[in-house]
Amino acid sequence: MKVVFERPKSLQATKTHYCPGCGHGVIHRLVAEVMDELGIQDKTIGVAPVGCAVLAYNYFDCDMQQAAHGRAPAVATGIKRALPDRVVFTYQGDGDLAAIGTAEIVHAAARGENITVIFVNNAIYGMTGGQMAPTTLVGQKTETSPYGRDPQIAGYPIRVCEMLATLDGPSFLARAELTDVKNINKTKSYIKKAFEMQLSGKGFSLVEILSPCPTNWGMKPKDAVDWVKNEMVKVFPPGVFKEPKEG
Amino acid sequence: MEKVLMKGNEALAEAAIRAGCKCFFGYPITPQSELPAYLAREMPKRGGVFLQAESEVAAINMVYGAAGAGVRVMTSSSSPGISLKQEGISYLCGAELPCVIVNIMRGGPGLGDIQPAQSDYFQATRGGGHGDYRTIVLAPSSVQELVDLVYDAFDLADMYRNPVLILGDGILGQMMEPVVFKERPARQLPPKDWATTGKMGRQKPNVINSLYLDPVKLEEHNLKLFKKYQEIEAKEARYEILNGDDAEYFVIAYGICARIAHAAVEMAREEGIKVGLIRPITLWPYPKKAFEEVLPKAKAFLTVELSLGQMVEDVKLSVEGRAPVYFYGRTGGMVPTAEEIFEEIKKMRGLS
Amino acid sequence: MSKIIIDKDRCKGCGLCIEVCPKKVLFFDNDMVNVLGYHPVAAKEGCIACGFCATVCPDVVFTIYREEKGGK
Ligand SMILES: Cc1ncc(C[n+]2csc(CCOP(=O)(O)OP(=O)(O)O)c2C)c(N)n1
Ligand code: SF4
Ligand code: SF4
Ligand code: SF4
Ligand SMILES: [Mg+2]
């Protein structure tokens, strides 16, 4: 019998604390599958954020560091500079990466820091109970934008890939959506590409993943997936924003 | 052994390289700029990493990453920058990561000025970050001692898996003095088998972390840290007593201030006042023992600081009301002269 | 021939797999409550081992095998 699917060995057997239908679980699995496929589990060090994925260090079966809120790119920089032949990735939410950690991500990208960033954009602060994130859509209701995000008061969502694409440092920037089988597979192919960039020393790579948070969006899992597809994608167009020229 | 004339900041940097520091992360600020500049020149030539971070916040978190990866790592800054590093210091303590943090103090609060000060004593010894933690704090008073303490700082950090702060000031950092970089026998240090280096064949992943969601676990963790701090208090407190043998009065001062205070003590001695100097070398753990030593014969204490009175609280805690404790300080980057301190010594004698 | 193994105690009942299954062989087993407190997913006959369910499942509930071509 041929194995069509099994748990990747870079993912621990532990059950996760994520809510039903949460995108984090799928993204963890994709990262672990890529680690397996590239044979890098033994030399990879991951950096967990502050956010719903704070316990990622219990889930990945590789060495892990837990970073202060938003500081994962700086922590990863420290690891990578100390051990340049290891593979280093951060796993960060939108609040972590695009609000409190904006300086750290921009400068890691600008330096072309040879790390890989897995950026989970769920347009909300999941862990703290659904407050407005830097990626919250205009009009989106959250705990702290109860009447819908009003640009007059709270400005506009940040498009991280587009912003970082203005820099010379990044080698690979892509945005994917966790909506259906095809797009989940595409997400994985981006993640793989991002790690390959690091392995070939090309510098900073980031994959932004539009990911459902059914709990704090107040939706059923299926509806949350549809909301990614119908609403988030309009504001955050998926695609590749930067990649090395062929040849 | 060869003596070389060096600025404090540069001597510190050279000592760090010789002590095996592999990575330095920092953000520019006066008056410590010669230190990163020296490392920017030397680190690449000598197999190390120098990286200018985008902020002190980033720098201290780079320190966290590199320390967690098992290498010797240092950052340096001055007061406002050290304020920004507090978050990272709290995490480093929680995750028990060894590193060396240099604070070449300047006047505050706020942007203050760039003149020498000792007004970050509370921040250094009480912890400016959140949580139940301690950092070892070393306070050299000469360029030579600065160099020697850099080696100790890295060793202490590794021995106890804890950040070590070196507290200097603008004068010490800028001062040129002859120094010898002594070859030191390698200390027996615990292996860094906890470091996240990639599993590299290891069965279980290593995790660097300061999160313990279960309060039972966090209390356990904090009690473990506390035990470590108690051990440090028992073993690592350091001080020097000068002119102490027949002394009835004592001046307490650290760092550069201790040198000025010592000059004042010498002046007082010439006038026949039996005064000695207690110079704490570790500010945490605070050398209470020095006070136990002299209390039987001490009539009064005078604390002198480049602040409006911070260490004086530790002096009072050490004296425990058994003798009067006086204070003299200048602040905002002003430095007292030996004559000013001499006057205060005379006052102390008159009052007690 | 294919074989699908469902680690029922991992299932959180989000239903994403049920939506995506082209053969509509997955359903909630309402007679059972797993350790997490959910009615876990179960499978009827007819799975073609396409792996879609495993791809969308956030909780790594499925292990899927397929008979190799030419094998039995
Ligand atoms: C310095 C600091 N500020 C605030 C918090 C509280 N906090 C924890 S998680 C979080 C937001 C996380 O949101 P995001 O990064 O989007 O991750 P998600 O939970 O959505 O995956 C905040 C504000 C903290 N832990 N530390
Ligand atoms: S709150 Fe949202 S992001 Fe966090 S685990 Fe639940 S569904 Fe996922
Ligand atoms: S493998 Fe395909 S056919 Fe089989 S249960 Fe899963 S989705 Fe349905
Ligand atoms: S997708 Fe996974 S967790 Fe959700 S119902 Fe199906 S098996 Fe259960
Ligand atoms: Mg979020």
XYZ file of C-alpha atoms in Angstrom, chain A residues 9 12 41-45 50 54-55 57-58 60-69 71 73-79 81-83 85-86 100 103-108 111 113 127, chain B residues 23 25 49-55 57-59 61-71 87 91 97 195-213:
90
model
C 7.588 13.539 10.926
C 4.812 16.197 16.707
C 14.305 18.782 10.146
C 17.562 18.087 11.951
C 19.144 21.411 11.136
C 16.133 23.666 11.433
C 15.432 26.108 14.241
C 3.265 35.686 20.542
C 2.761 30.844 20.696
C 2.812 27.134 21.504
C 7.262 25.039 19.944
C 5.196 22.138 21.238
C 7.060 21.283 15.454
C 9.526 18.481 15.954
C 12.592 20.655 15.532
C 14.528 22.969 17.823
C 12.449 26.041 18.652
C 12.761 29.408 20.328
C 9.837 31.400 21.643
C 10.222 35.109 20.910
C 8.770 38.225 22.499
C 5.763 39.746 20.688
C 10.546 40.172 17.752
C 12.682 38.267 12.962
C 15.306 39.736 15.312
C 15.554 36.492 17.253
C 15.856 34.565 13.991
C 18.564 36.994 12.878
C 20.508 36.233 16.043
C 20.210 32.496 15.469
C 24.110 34.909 12.345
C 25.338 32.602 15.095
C 24.713 29.444 13.062
C 24.557 26.815 8.112
C 21.289 26.056 9.898
C 4.268 45.520 17.118
C 10.385 47.410 12.459
C 11.824 43.947 12.941
C 10.233 42.448 9.832
C 11.034 45.412 7.583
C 14.673 45.458 8.613
C 15.143 41.705 8.469
C 19.014 43.173 5.264
C 18.439 38.173 6.256
C -5.122 35.096 20.868
C 28.296 37.952 18.033
C 24.360 43.345 18.110
C 29.686 38.782 13.788
C 29.017 42.493 14.108
C 25.546 43.643 13.187
C 24.005 47.070 13.608
C 20.384 46.483 14.515
C 17.436 48.741 13.693
C 16.839 49.495 17.366
C 14.741 46.329 20.947
C 15.874 44.408 17.895
C 19.455 44.204 19.162
C 16.259 40.131 20.680
C 19.094 39.230 18.319
C 21.099 38.605 21.476
C 18.289 36.306 22.621
C 18.447 34.335 19.380
C 22.227 33.998 19.336
C 22.427 33.178 23.046
C 19.765 30.541 22.528
C 21.842 29.148 19.691
C 24.638 28.628 22.189
C 27.238 31.263 21.321
C 11.682 43.701 27.484
C 12.739 37.334 28.378
C 19.985 32.734 28.390
C 21.000 25.299 23.045
C 18.848 25.288 19.915
C 21.397 24.312 17.309
C 19.066 22.158 15.251
C 18.441 18.631 16.573
C 21.474 17.299 14.695
C 20.642 13.728 15.647
C 19.304 14.558 19.108
C 16.095 12.711 20.003
C 14.114 15.559 21.524
C 13.955 19.112 20.268
C 15.479 21.807 22.449
C 13.176 24.690 23.221
C 14.090 28.177 24.423
C 11.077 29.578 26.157
C 9.792 31.739 28.974
C 6.091 30.825 28.755
C 4.533 28.640 31.442
C 0.780 28.922 31.096
